[in-house]
Amino acid sequence: AQRVTQPEKLLSVFKGAPVELKCNYSYSGSPELFWYVQYSRQRLQLLLRHISRESIKGFTADLNKGETSFHLKKPFAQEEDSAMYYCALLNTGNQFYFGTGTSLTVIP
Amino acid sequence: NAGVTQTPKFQVLKTGQSMTLQCAQDMNHNSMYWYRQDPGMGLRLIYYSASEGTTDKGEVPNGYNVSRLNKREFSLRLESAAPSQTSVYFCASMLGLAVYNEQFFGPGTRLTVL
């Protein structure tokens, strides 16, 4: 069975401070992992995907298969980063599994 | 382009009533999805349609049926609503192979079953 865990429901950081949103997964196959974000009054949207190894809006995420983690990081948080963040896993059956989400607040 | 649209935005039902949630996309996407989101929980996949003419069960399909009416439209039906189906329902669509493509989400339908 596949499972995505985001241990922090709420996370607050000061503007300019580093931020890390944690994501752990369990999956017997080779995982494909994603981060989705929902800004206030906006729709859920893709932030970044593991396979692209990209940096979007200053965010990066590294897949650590040994620790089964895919934490989202940004060295200097901005106020516009305040949002709800969801980690998601895609299985080989083309089904997505989402974590429960972390609400990030960046304090000015 | 409107993207992914859902109707209605809000709905209140009594236990045992039926209703259909509508979803349409104008991006010529092949895959479409229905999720539910409950307080304190992530999105859970109800059903999906990888392409026109196909539908498959997701993680929580019980109590629901779906129809992929055509490439644009993917409806979700509750035949006999139960209070446990009170939730926010999201439709999403995607062009093709999931790992290389992005899911585009609708605005959601907030359903309350009394």
mmCIF file with all atom_site columns, C-alpha atoms in Angstrom:
data_model
loop_
_atom_site.group_PDB
_atom_site.id
_atom_site.type_symbol
_atom_site.label_atom_id
_atom_site.label_alt_id
_atom_site.label_comp_id
_atom_site.label_asym_id
_atom_site.label_entity_id
_atom_site.label_seq_id
_atom_site.pdbx_PDB_ins_code
_atom_site.Cartn_x
_atom_site.Cartn_y
_atom_site.Cartn_z
_atom_site.occupancy
_atom_site.B_iso_or_equiv
_atom_site.pdbx_formal_charge
_atom_site.auth_seq_id
_atom_site.auth_comp_id
_atom_site.auth_asym_id
_atom_site.auth_atom_id
_atom_site.pdbx_PDB_model_num
ATOM 1   C CA . ALA A 1 1   ? 0.000   0.000  0.000   1.00 0.00 ? 1   ALA A CA 1
ATOM 2   C CA . GLN A 1 2   ? 1.144   3.524  -0.666  1.00 0.00 ? 2   GLN A CA 1
ATOM 3   C CA . ARG A 1 3   ? 1.026   6.311  1.842   1.00 0.00 ? 3   ARG A CA 1
ATOM 4   C CA . VAL A 1 4   ? 2.197   9.909  2.012   1.00 0.00 ? 4   VAL A CA 1
ATOM 5   C CA . THR A 1 5   ? 2.808   11.530 5.371   1.00 0.00 ? 5   THR A CA 1
ATOM 6   C CA . GLN A 1 6   ? 3.239   15.209 6.063   1.00 0.00 ? 6   GLN A CA 1
ATOM 7   C CA . PRO A 1 7   ? 3.909   15.410 9.792   1.00 0.00 ? 7   PRO A CA 1
ATOM 8   C CA . GLU A 1 8   ? 3.374   19.155 10.198  1.00 0.00 ? 8   GLU A CA 1
ATOM 9   C CA . LYS A 1 9   ? -0.134  20.534 9.801   1.00 0.00 ? 9   LYS A CA 1
ATOM 10  C CA . LEU A 1 10  ? 1.034   24.081 10.482  1.00 0.00 ? 10  LEU A CA 1
ATOM 11  C CA . LEU A 1 11  ? 4.416   25.710 9.977   1.00 0.00 ? 11  LEU A CA 1
ATOM 12  C CA . SER A 1 12  ? 5.371   29.321 10.625  1.00 0.00 ? 12  SER A CA 1
ATOM 13  C CA . VAL A 1 13  ? 8.656   30.939 9.681   1.00 0.00 ? 13  VAL A CA 1
ATOM 14  C CA . PHE A 1 14  ? 9.903   34.503 9.511   1.00 0.00 ? 14  PHE A CA 1
ATOM 15  C CA . LYS A 1 15  ? 10.477  36.191 6.189   1.00 0.00 ? 15  LYS A CA 1
ATOM 16  C CA . GLY A 1 16  ? 14.020  35.528 5.019   1.00 0.00 ? 16  GLY A CA 1
ATOM 17  C CA . ALA A 1 17  ? 14.409  32.389 7.127   1.00 0.00 ? 17  ALA A CA 1
ATOM 18  C CA . PRO A 1 18  ? 14.914  28.954 5.586   1.00 0.00 ? 18  PRO A CA 1
ATOM 19  C CA . VAL A 1 19  ? 11.887  26.730 5.315   1.00 0.00 ? 19  VAL A CA 1
ATOM 20  C CA . GLU A 1 20  ? 11.560  22.965 5.042   1.00 0.00 ? 20  GLU A CA 1
ATOM 21  C CA . LEU A 1 21  ? 8.274   21.151 4.604   1.00 0.00 ? 21  LEU A CA 1
ATOM 22  C CA . LYS A 1 22  ? 8.559   17.476 5.360   1.00 0.00 ? 22  LYS A CA 1
ATOM 23  C CA . CYS A 1 23  ? 7.159   14.640 3.305   1.00 0.00 ? 23  CYS A CA 1
ATOM 24  C CA . ASN A 1 24  ? 7.668   10.925 3.863   1.00 0.00 ? 24  ASN A CA 1
ATOM 25  C CA . TYR A 1 25  ? 6.236   8.158  1.762   1.00 0.00 ? 25  TYR A CA 1
ATOM 26  C CA . SER A 1 26  ? 5.793   4.425  1.745   1.00 0.00 ? 26  SER A CA 1
ATOM 27  C CA . TYR A 1 27  ? 5.629   2.610  -1.550  1.00 0.00 ? 27  TYR A CA 1
ATOM 28  C CA . SER A 1 28  ? 7.040   -0.714 -2.648  1.00 0.00 ? 28  SER A CA 1
ATOM 29  C CA . GLY A 1 29  ? 7.782   0.425  -6.201  1.00 0.00 ? 29  GLY A CA 1
ATOM 30  C CA . SER A 1 30  ? 9.842   3.232  -7.636  1.00 0.00 ? 30  SER A CA 1
ATOM 31  C CA . PRO A 1 31  ? 8.035   6.429  -6.639  1.00 0.00 ? 31  PRO A CA 1
ATOM 32  C CA . GLU A 1 32  ? 7.280   9.513  -8.618  1.00 0.00 ? 32  GLU A CA 1
ATOM 33  C CA . LEU A 1 33  ? 6.763   12.430 -6.282  1.00 0.00 ? 33  LEU A CA 1
ATOM 34  C CA . PHE A 1 34  ? 5.294   15.887 -6.578  1.00 0.00 ? 34  PHE A CA 1
ATOM 35  C CA . TRP A 1 35  ? 4.599   18.993 -4.561  1.00 0.00 ? 35  TRP A CA 1
ATOM 36  C CA . TYR A 1 36  ? 1.313   20.805 -5.128  1.00 0.00 ? 36  TYR A CA 1
ATOM 37  C CA . VAL A 1 37  ? 0.439   24.210 -3.675  1.00 0.00 ? 37  VAL A CA 1
ATOM 38  C CA . GLN A 1 38  ? -2.803  26.038 -3.014  1.00 0.00 ? 38  GLN A CA 1
ATOM 39  C CA . TYR A 1 39  ? -2.594  29.776 -2.464  1.00 0.00 ? 39  TYR A CA 1
ATOM 40  C CA . SER A 1 40  ? -5.464  31.586 -0.786  1.00 0.00 ? 40  SER A CA 1
ATOM 41  C CA . ARG A 1 41  ? -8.537  31.689 -3.015  1.00 0.00 ? 41  ARG A CA 1
ATOM 42  C CA . GLN A 1 42  ? -6.738  29.867 -5.805  1.00 0.00 ? 42  GLN A CA 1
ATOM 43  C CA . ARG A 1 43  ? -6.903  26.371 -7.163  1.00 0.00 ? 43  ARG A CA 1
ATOM 44  C CA . LEU A 1 44  ? -4.548  23.593 -6.314  1.00 0.00 ? 44  LEU A CA 1
ATOM 45  C CA . GLN A 1 45  ? -1.610  23.685 -8.725  1.00 0.00 ? 45  GLN A CA 1
ATOM 46  C CA . LEU A 1 46  ? 1.606   21.840 -9.368  1.00 0.00 ? 46  LEU A CA 1
ATOM 47  C CA . LEU A 1 47  ? 4.692   23.364 -7.764  1.00 0.00 ? 47  LEU A CA 1
ATOM 48  C CA . LEU A 1 48  ? 7.357   20.904 -8.793  1.00 0.00 ? 48  LEU A CA 1
ATOM 49  C CA . ARG A 1 49  ? 7.905   17.271 -9.749  1.00 0.00 ? 49  ARG A CA 1
ATOM 50  C CA . HIS A 1 50  ? 10.757  15.034 -8.754  1.00 0.00 ? 50  HIS A CA 1
ATOM 51  C CA . ILE A 1 51  ? 11.507  13.812 -12.248 1.00 0.00 ? 51  ILE A CA 1
ATOM 52  C CA . SER A 1 52  ? 12.206  17.309 -13.533 1.00 0.00 ? 52  SER A CA 1
ATOM 53  C CA . ARG A 1 53  ? 14.738  18.105 -10.810 1.00 0.00 ? 53  ARG A CA 1
ATOM 54  C CA . GLU A 1 54  ? 13.676  21.706 -11.093 1.00 0.00 ? 54  GLU A CA 1
ATOM 55  C CA . SER A 1 55  ? 13.658  24.731 -8.842  1.00 0.00 ? 55  SER A CA 1
ATOM 56  C CA . ILE A 1 56  ? 10.403  26.618 -8.900  1.00 0.00 ? 56  ILE A CA 1
ATOM 57  C CA . LYS A 1 57  ? 9.966   29.936 -7.083  1.00 0.00 ? 57  LYS A CA 1
ATOM 58  C CA . GLY A 1 58  ? 13.171  29.130 -5.222  1.00 0.00 ? 58  GLY A CA 1
ATOM 59  C CA . PHE A 1 59  ? 11.830  25.798 -3.935  1.00 0.00 ? 59  PHE A CA 1
ATOM 60  C CA . THR A 1 60  ? 13.657  22.515 -4.424  1.00 0.00 ? 60  THR A CA 1
ATOM 61  C CA . ALA A 1 61  ? 12.923  18.975 -3.328  1.00 0.00 ? 61  ALA A CA 1
ATOM 62  C CA . ASP A 1 62  ? 15.268  16.018 -3.252  1.00 0.00 ? 62  ASP A CA 1
ATOM 63  C CA . LEU A 1 63  ? 14.137  12.437 -3.285  1.00 0.00 ? 63  LEU A CA 1
ATOM 64  C CA . ASN A 1 64  ? 15.927  10.425 -0.606  1.00 0.00 ? 64  ASN A CA 1
ATOM 65  C CA . LYS A 1 65  ? 15.090  6.798  -1.214  1.00 0.00 ? 65  LYS A CA 1
ATOM 66  C CA . GLY A 1 66  ? 16.987  5.648  1.848   1.00 0.00 ? 66  GLY A CA 1
ATOM 67  C CA . GLU A 1 67  ? 14.896  7.812  4.150   1.00 0.00 ? 67  GLU A CA 1
ATOM 68  C CA . THR A 1 68  ? 11.820  7.594  1.880   1.00 0.00 ? 68  THR A CA 1
ATOM 69  C CA . SER A 1 69  ? 11.500  11.354 1.996   1.00 0.00 ? 69  SER A CA 1
ATOM 70  C CA . PHE A 1 70  ? 10.830  14.183 -0.438  1.00 0.00 ? 70  PHE A CA 1
ATOM 71  C CA . HIS A 1 71  ? 11.175  17.322 1.661   1.00 0.00 ? 71  HIS A CA 1
ATOM 72  C CA . LEU A 1 72  ? 10.494  20.725 0.132   1.00 0.00 ? 72  LEU A CA 1
ATOM 73  C CA . LYS A 1 73  ? 13.051  23.428 0.870   1.00 0.00 ? 73  LYS A CA 1
ATOM 74  C CA . LYS A 1 74  ? 13.610  27.093 0.261   1.00 0.00 ? 74  LYS A CA 1
ATOM 75  C CA . PRO A 1 75  ? 16.588  29.013 1.633   1.00 0.00 ? 75  PRO A CA 1
ATOM 76  C CA . PHE A 1 76  ? 14.815  32.345 2.133   1.00 0.00 ? 76  PHE A CA 1
ATOM 77  C CA . ALA A 1 77  ? 11.063  32.371 2.691   1.00 0.00 ? 77  ALA A CA 1
ATOM 78  C CA . GLN A 1 78  ? 8.941   35.149 1.229   1.00 0.00 ? 78  GLN A CA 1
ATOM 79  C CA . GLU A 1 79  ? 5.517   36.348 2.345   1.00 0.00 ? 79  GLU A CA 1
ATOM 80  C CA . GLU A 1 80  ? 4.000   35.185 -0.943  1.00 0.00 ? 80  GLU A CA 1
ATOM 81  C CA . ASP A 1 81  ? 5.033   31.636 -0.077  1.00 0.00 ? 81  ASP A CA 1
ATOM 82  C CA . SER A 1 82  ? 2.264   31.459 2.514   1.00 0.00 ? 82  SER A CA 1
ATOM 83  C CA . ALA A 1 83  ? -0.025  28.714 1.268   1.00 0.00 ? 83  ALA A CA 1
ATOM 84  C CA . MET A 1 84  ? -1.128  25.136 1.731   1.00 0.00 ? 84  MET A CA 1
ATOM 85  C CA . TYR A 1 85  ? 1.391   22.599 0.433   1.00 0.00 ? 85  TYR A CA 1
ATOM 86  C CA . TYR A 1 86  ? 0.614   19.001 -0.485  1.00 0.00 ? 86  TYR A CA 1
ATOM 87  C CA . CYS A 1 87  ? 3.060   16.241 -1.215  1.00 0.00 ? 87  CYS A CA 1
ATOM 88  C CA . ALA A 1 88  ? 1.799   13.620 -3.683  1.00 0.00 ? 88  ALA A CA 1
ATOM 89  C CA . LEU A 1 89  ? 2.942   10.219 -4.889  1.00 0.00 ? 89  LEU A CA 1
ATOM 90  C CA . LEU A 1 90  ? 2.131   8.691  -8.258  1.00 0.00 ? 90  LEU A CA 1
ATOM 91  C CA . ASN A 1 91  ? 2.018   4.915  -8.408  1.00 0.00 ? 91  ASN A CA 1
ATOM 92  C CA . THR A 1 92  ? 2.549   2.687  -11.419 1.00 0.00 ? 92  THR A CA 1
ATOM 93  C CA . GLY A 1 93  ? -1.225  2.449  -11.809 1.00 0.00 ? 93  GLY A CA 1
ATOM 94  C CA . ASN A 1 94  ? -1.348  6.148  -12.643 1.00 0.00 ? 94  ASN A CA 1
ATOM 95  C CA . GLN A 1 95  ? -3.065  6.995  -9.352  1.00 0.00 ? 95  GLN A CA 1
ATOM 96  C CA . PHE A 1 96  ? -2.092  9.912  -7.157  1.00 0.00 ? 96  PHE A CA 1
ATOM 97  C CA . TYR A 1 97  ? -1.898  9.720  -3.378  1.00 0.00 ? 97  TYR A CA 1
ATOM 98  C CA . PHE A 1 98  ? -1.809  13.017 -1.506  1.00 0.00 ? 98  PHE A CA 1
ATOM 99  C CA . GLY A 1 99  ? -0.579  13.860 1.960   1.00 0.00 ? 99  GLY A CA 1
ATOM 100 C CA . THR A 1 100 ? -2.744  15.768 4.413   1.00 0.00 ? 100 THR A CA 1
ATOM 101 C CA . GLY A 1 101 ? -1.018  19.040 3.669   1.00 0.00 ? 101 GLY A CA 1
ATOM 102 C CA . THR A 1 102 ? 1.054   21.622 5.553   1.00 0.00 ? 102 THR A CA 1
ATOM 103 C CA . SER A 1 103 ? -0.150  25.170 5.988   1.00 0.00 ? 103 SER A CA 1
ATOM 104 C CA . LEU A 1 104 ? 2.841   27.487 5.716   1.00 0.00 ? 104 LEU A CA 1
ATOM 105 C CA . THR A 1 105 ? 2.695   31.003 7.127   1.00 0.00 ? 105 THR A CA 1
ATOM 106 C CA . VAL A 1 106 ? 5.553   33.383 6.474   1.00 0.00 ? 106 VAL A CA 1
ATOM 107 C CA . ILE A 1 107 ? 5.639   36.097 9.113   1.00 0.00 ? 107 ILE A CA 1
ATOM 108 C CA . PRO A 1 108 ? 6.710   39.548 7.870   1.00 0.00 ? 108 PRO A CA 1
ATOM 109 C CA . ASN B 2 1   ? -9.833  28.998 -21.816 1.00 0.00 ? 1   ASN B CA 1
ATOM 110 C CA . ALA B 2 2   ? -11.878 28.260 -18.729 1.00 0.00 ? 2   ALA B CA 1
ATOM 111 C CA . GLY B 2 3   ? -9.685  25.301 -17.777 1.00 0.00 ? 3   GLY B CA 1
ATOM 112 C CA . VAL B 2 4   ? -11.540 22.877 -15.519 1.00 0.00 ? 4   VAL B CA 1
ATOM 113 C CA . THR B 2 5   ? -15.047 23.864 -14.508 1.00 0.00 ? 5   THR B CA 1
ATOM 114 C CA . GLN B 2 6   ? -17.274 22.210 -11.926 1.00 0.00 ? 6   GLN B CA 1
ATOM 115 C CA . THR B 2 7   ? -20.960 22.584 -11.193 1.00 0.00 ? 7   THR B CA 1
ATOM 116 C CA . PRO B 2 8   ? -22.499 23.183 -8.780  1.00 0.00 ? 8   PRO B CA 1
ATOM 117 C CA . LYS B 2 9   ? -20.224 25.132 -6.415  1.00 0.00 ? 9   LYS B CA 1
ATOM 118 C CA . PHE B 2 10  ? -22.307 24.248 -3.364  1.00 0.00 ? 10  PHE B CA 1
ATOM 119 C CA . GLN B 2 11  ? -24.985 21.649 -2.709  1.00 0.00 ? 11  GLN B CA 1
ATOM 120 C CA . VAL B 2 12  ? -26.968 20.480 0.283   1.00 0.00 ? 12  VAL B CA 1
ATOM 121 C CA . LEU B 2 13  ? -28.664 17.088 0.100   1.00 0.00 ? 13  LEU B CA 1
ATOM 122 C CA . LYS B 2 14  ? -30.756 15.009 2.423   1.00 0.00 ? 14  LYS B CA 1
ATOM 123 C CA . THR B 2 15  ? -29.715 11.452 3.178   1.00 0.00 ? 15  THR B CA 1
ATOM 124 C CA . GLY B 2 16  ? -30.867 9.166  0.404   1.00 0.00 ? 16  GLY B CA 1
ATOM 125 C CA . GLN B 2 17  ? -31.113 11.821 -2.289  1.00 0.00 ? 17  GLN B CA 1
ATOM 126 C CA . SER B 2 18  ? -29.147 11.490 -5.500  1.00 0.00 ? 18  SER B CA 1
ATOM 127 C CA . MET B 2 19  ? -27.186 14.006 -7.478  1.00 0.00 ? 19  MET B CA 1
ATOM 128 C CA . THR B 2 20  ? -24.583 14.342 -10.188 1.00 0.00 ? 20  THR B CA 1
ATOM 129 C CA . LEU B 2 21  ? -21.534 16.553 -10.002 1.00 0.00 ? 21  LEU B CA 1
ATOM 130 C CA . GLN B 2 22  ? -20.465 17.840 -13.377 1.00 0.00 ? 22  GLN B CA 1
ATOM 131 C CA . CYS B 2 23  ? -16.918 18.468 -14.560 1.00 0.00 ? 23  CYS B CA 1
ATOM 132 C CA . ALA B 2 24  ? -15.727 19.761 -17.908 1.00 0.00 ? 24  ALA B CA 1
ATOM 133 C CA . GLN B 2 25  ? -12.343 20.746 -19.323 1.00 0.00 ? 25  GLN B CA 1
ATOM 134 C CA . ASP B 2 26  ? -11.511 22.657 -22.468 1.00 0.00 ? 26  ASP B CA 1
ATOM 135 C CA . MET B 2 27  ? -7.812  21.780 -22.713 1.00 0.00 ? 27  MET B CA 1
ATOM 136 C CA . ASN B 2 28  ? -8.239  18.633 -24.822 1.00 0.00 ? 28  ASN B CA 1
ATOM 137 C CA . HIS B 2 29  ? -6.863  16.545 -21.965 1.00 0.00 ? 29  HIS B CA 1
ATOM 138 C CA . ASN B 2 30  ? -7.048  12.777 -22.061 1.00 0.00 ? 30  ASN B CA 1
ATOM 139 C CA . SER B 2 31  ? -7.173  11.971 -18.345 1.00 0.00 ? 31  SER B CA 1
ATOM 140 C CA . MET B 2 32  ? -9.708  13.168 -15.810 1.00 0.00 ? 32  MET B CA 1
ATOM 141 C CA . TYR B 2 33  ? -9.988  12.570 -12.063 1.00 0.00 ? 33  TYR B CA 1
ATOM 142 C CA . TRP B 2 34  ? -12.420 12.945 -9.186  1.00 0.00 ? 34  TRP B CA 1
ATOM 143 C CA . TYR B 2 35  ? -11.115 13.515 -5.658  1.00 0.00 ? 35  TYR B CA 1
ATOM 144 C CA . ARG B 2 36  ? -12.701 14.200 -2.307  1.00 0.00 ? 36  ARG B CA 1
ATOM 145 C CA . GLN B 2 37  ? -11.123 16.216 0.465   1.00 0.00 ? 37  GLN B CA 1
ATOM 146 C CA . ASP B 2 38  ? -12.236 15.887 4.066   1.00 0.00 ? 38  ASP B CA 1
ATOM 147 C CA . PRO B 2 39  ? -11.112 18.083 6.971   1.00 0.00 ? 39  PRO B CA 1
ATOM 148 C CA . GLY B 2 40  ? -7.626  17.154 8.108   1.00 0.00 ? 40  GLY B CA 1
ATOM 149 C CA . MET B 2 41  ? -7.122  14.780 5.238   1.00 0.00 ? 41  MET B CA 1
ATOM 150 C CA . GLY B 2 42  ? -5.483  15.028 1.888   1.00 0.00 ? 42  GLY B CA 1
ATOM 151 C CA . LEU B 2 43  ? -7.184  14.550 -1.424  1.00 0.00 ? 43  LEU B CA 1
ATOM 152 C CA . ARG B 2 44  ? -8.333  10.993 -1.982  1.00 0.00 ? 44  ARG B CA 1
ATOM 153 C CA . LEU B 2 45  ? -8.953  9.644  -5.449  1.00 0.00 ? 45  LEU B CA 1
ATOM 154 C CA . ILE B 2 46  ? -12.488 8.409  -6.049  1.00 0.00 ? 46  ILE B CA 1
ATOM 155 C CA . TYR B 2 47  ? -12.432 7.475  -9.727  1.00 0.00 ? 47  TYR B CA 1
ATOM 156 C CA . TYR B 2 48  ? -10.383 8.381  -12.737 1.00 0.00 ? 48  TYR B CA 1
ATOM 157 C CA . SER B 2 49  ? -10.587 8.101  -16.492 1.00 0.00 ? 49  SER B CA 1
ATOM 158 C CA . ALA B 2 50  ? -7.284  7.631  -18.255 1.00 0.00 ? 50  ALA B CA 1
ATOM 159 C CA . SER B 2 51  ? -8.875  8.269  -21.629 1.00 0.00 ? 51  SER B CA 1
ATOM 160 C CA . GLU B 2 52  ? -12.269 8.696  -23.236 1.00 0.00 ? 52  GLU B CA 1
ATOM 161 C CA . GLY B 2 53  ? -14.276 5.523  -22.825 1.00 0.00 ? 53  GLY B CA 1
ATOM 162 C CA . THR B 2 54  ? -12.405 4.177  -19.803 1.00 0.00 ? 54  THR B CA 1
ATOM 163 C CA . THR B 2 55  ? -12.950 4.593  -16.080 1.00 0.00 ? 55  THR B CA 1
ATOM 164 C CA . ASP B 2 56  ? -11.198 3.022  -13.096 1.00 0.00 ? 56  ASP B CA 1
ATOM 165 C CA . LYS B 2 57  ? -11.692 2.945  -9.367  1.00 0.00 ? 57  LYS B CA 1
ATOM 166 C CA . GLY B 2 58  ? -9.454  4.936  -7.126  1.00 0.00 ? 58  GLY B CA 1
ATOM 167 C CA . GLU B 2 59  ? -8.850  4.728  -3.410  1.00 0.00 ? 59  GLU B CA 1
ATOM 168 C CA . VAL B 2 60  ? -12.412 5.444  -2.197  1.00 0.00 ? 60  VAL B CA 1
ATOM 169 C CA . PRO B 2 61  ? -14.957 4.493  -4.919  1.00 0.00 ? 61  PRO B CA 1
ATOM 170 C CA . ASN B 2 62  ? -17.756 3.080  -2.755  1.00 0.00 ? 62  ASN B CA 1
ATOM 171 C CA . GLY B 2 63  ? -21.024 4.990  -3.029  1.00 0.00 ? 63  GLY B CA 1
ATOM 172 C CA . TYR B 2 64  ? -20.070 6.691  -6.296  1.00 0.00 ? 64  TYR B CA 1
ATOM 173 C CA . ASN B 2 65  ? -20.419 6.118  -10.013 1.00 0.00 ? 65  ASN B CA 1
ATOM 174 C CA . VAL B 2 66  ? -18.823 8.007  -12.859 1.00 0.00 ? 66  VAL B CA 1
ATOM 175 C CA . SER B 2 67  ? -19.404 8.608  -16.536 1.00 0.00 ? 67  SER B CA 1
ATOM 176 C CA . ARG B 2 68  ? -16.889 9.842  -19.066 1.00 0.00 ? 68  ARG B CA 1
ATOM 177 C CA . LEU B 2 69  ? -19.477 11.340 -21.339 1.00 0.00 ? 69  LEU B CA 1
ATOM 178 C CA . ASN B 2 70  ? -16.950 12.481 -23.933 1.00 0.00 ? 70  ASN B CA 1
ATOM 179 C CA . LYS B 2 71  ? -13.408 13.771 -23.927 1.00 0.00 ? 71  LYS B CA 1
ATOM 180 C CA . ARG B 2 72  ? -14.448 17.017 -22.241 1.00 0.00 ? 72  ARG B CA 1
ATOM 181 C CA . GLU B 2 73  ? -16.823 15.825 -19.547 1.00 0.00 ? 73  GLU B CA 1
ATOM 182 C CA . PHE B 2 74  ? -16.511 13.535 -16.542 1.00 0.00 ? 74  PHE B CA 1
ATOM 183 C CA . SER B 2 75  ? -19.425 13.334 -14.124 1.00 0.00 ? 75  SER B CA 1
ATOM 184 C CA . LEU B 2 76  ? -19.631 11.906 -10.608 1.00 0.00 ? 76  LEU B CA 1
ATOM 185 C CA . ARG B 2 77  ? -22.917 10.507 -9.345  1.00 0.00 ? 77  ARG B CA 1
ATOM 186 C CA . LEU B 2 78  ? -24.080 9.836  -5.829  1.00 0.00 ? 78  LEU B CA 1
ATOM 187 C CA . GLU B 2 79  ? -27.031 7.452  -6.089  1.00 0.00 ? 79  GLU B CA 1
ATOM 188 C CA . SER B 2 80  ? -28.060 7.566  -2.432  1.00 0.00 ? 80  SER B CA 1
ATOM 189 C CA . ALA B 2 81  ? -26.206 10.242 -0.518  1.00 0.00 ? 81  ALA B CA 1
ATOM 190 C CA . ALA B 2 82  ? -24.981 9.558  3.009   1.00 0.00 ? 82  ALA B CA 1
ATOM 191 C CA . PRO B 2 83  ? -23.647 11.988 5.657   1.00 0.00 ? 83  PRO B CA 1
ATOM 192 C CA . SER B 2 84  ? -20.229 10.341 5.245   1.00 0.00 ? 84  SER B CA 1
ATOM 193 C CA . GLN B 2 85  ? -20.136 11.799 1.745   1.00 0.00 ? 85  GLN B CA 1
ATOM 194 C CA . THR B 2 86  ? -20.109 15.343 3.079   1.00 0.00 ? 86  THR B CA 1
ATOM 195 C CA . SER B 2 87  ? -16.910 16.672 1.585   1.00 0.00 ? 87  SER B CA 1
ATOM 196 C CA . VAL B 2 88  ? -15.335 18.991 -0.941  1.00 0.00 ? 88  VAL B CA 1
ATOM 197 C CA . TYR B 2 89  ? -15.077 17.356 -4.342  1.00 0.00 ? 89  TYR B CA 1
ATOM 198 C CA . PHE B 2 90  ? -12.399 18.272 -6.844  1.00 0.00 ? 90  PHE B CA 1
ATOM 199 C CA . CYS B 2 91  ? -12.189 17.378 -10.480 1.00 0.00 ? 91  CYS B CA 1
ATOM 200 C CA . ALA B 2 92  ? -8.857  17.433 -12.294 1.00 0.00 ? 92  ALA B CA 1
ATOM 201 C CA . SER B 2 93  ? -7.600  16.802 -15.779 1.00 0.00 ? 93  SER B CA 1
ATOM 202 C CA . MET B 2 94  ? -4.245  16.024 -17.324 1.00 0.00 ? 94  MET B CA 1
ATOM 203 C CA . LEU B 2 95  ? -2.945  15.848 -20.855 1.00 0.00 ? 95  LEU B CA 1
ATOM 204 C CA . GLY B 2 96  ? -1.303  12.444 -20.787 1.00 0.00 ? 96  GLY B CA 1
ATOM 205 C CA . LEU B 2 97  ? 1.324   10.479 -18.950 1.00 0.00 ? 97  LEU B CA 1
ATOM 206 C CA . ALA B 2 98  ? 1.139   11.607 -15.359 1.00 0.00 ? 98  ALA B CA 1
ATOM 207 C CA . VAL B 2 99  ? 4.789   11.781 -14.519 1.00 0.00 ? 99  VAL B CA 1
ATOM 208 C CA . TYR B 2 100 ? 5.515   14.333 -17.235 1.00 0.00 ? 100 TYR B CA 1
ATOM 209 C CA . ASN B 2 101 ? 2.317   16.293 -17.087 1.00 0.00 ? 101 ASN B CA 1
ATOM 210 C CA . GLU B 2 102 ? 0.478   18.496 -14.669 1.00 0.00 ? 102 GLU B CA 1
ATOM 211 C CA . GLN B 2 103 ? -2.935  17.940 -13.176 1.00 0.00 ? 103 GLN B CA 1
ATOM 212 C CA . PHE B 2 104 ? -5.177  20.983 -13.522 1.00 0.00 ? 104 PHE B CA 1
ATOM 213 C CA . PHE B 2 105 ? -7.794  21.258 -10.818 1.00 0.00 ? 105 PHE B CA 1
ATOM 214 C CA . GLY B 2 106 ? -11.277 22.667 -10.763 1.00 0.00 ? 106 GLY B CA 1
ATOM 215 C CA . PRO B 2 107 ? -12.495 25.052 -8.056  1.00 0.00 ? 107 PRO B CA 1
ATOM 216 C CA . GLY B 2 108 ? -14.281 22.337 -6.098  1.00 0.00 ? 108 GLY B CA 1
ATOM 217 C CA . THR B 2 109 ? -17.851 21.518 -5.100  1.00 0.00 ? 109 THR B CA 1
ATOM 218 C CA . ARG B 2 110 ? -18.754 21.726 -1.427  1.00 0.00 ? 110 ARG B CA 1
ATOM 219 C CA . LEU B 2 111 ? -21.342 19.056 -0.678  1.00 0.00 ? 111 LEU B CA 1
ATOM 220 C CA . THR B 2 112 ? -23.220 18.699 2.595   1.00 0.00 ? 112 THR B CA 1
ATOM 221 C CA . VAL B 2 113 ? -25.400 15.671 3.252   1.00 0.00 ? 113 VAL B CA 1
ATOM 222 C CA . LEU B 2 114 ? -27.817 16.078 6.152   1.00 0.00 ? 114 LEU B CA 1
#
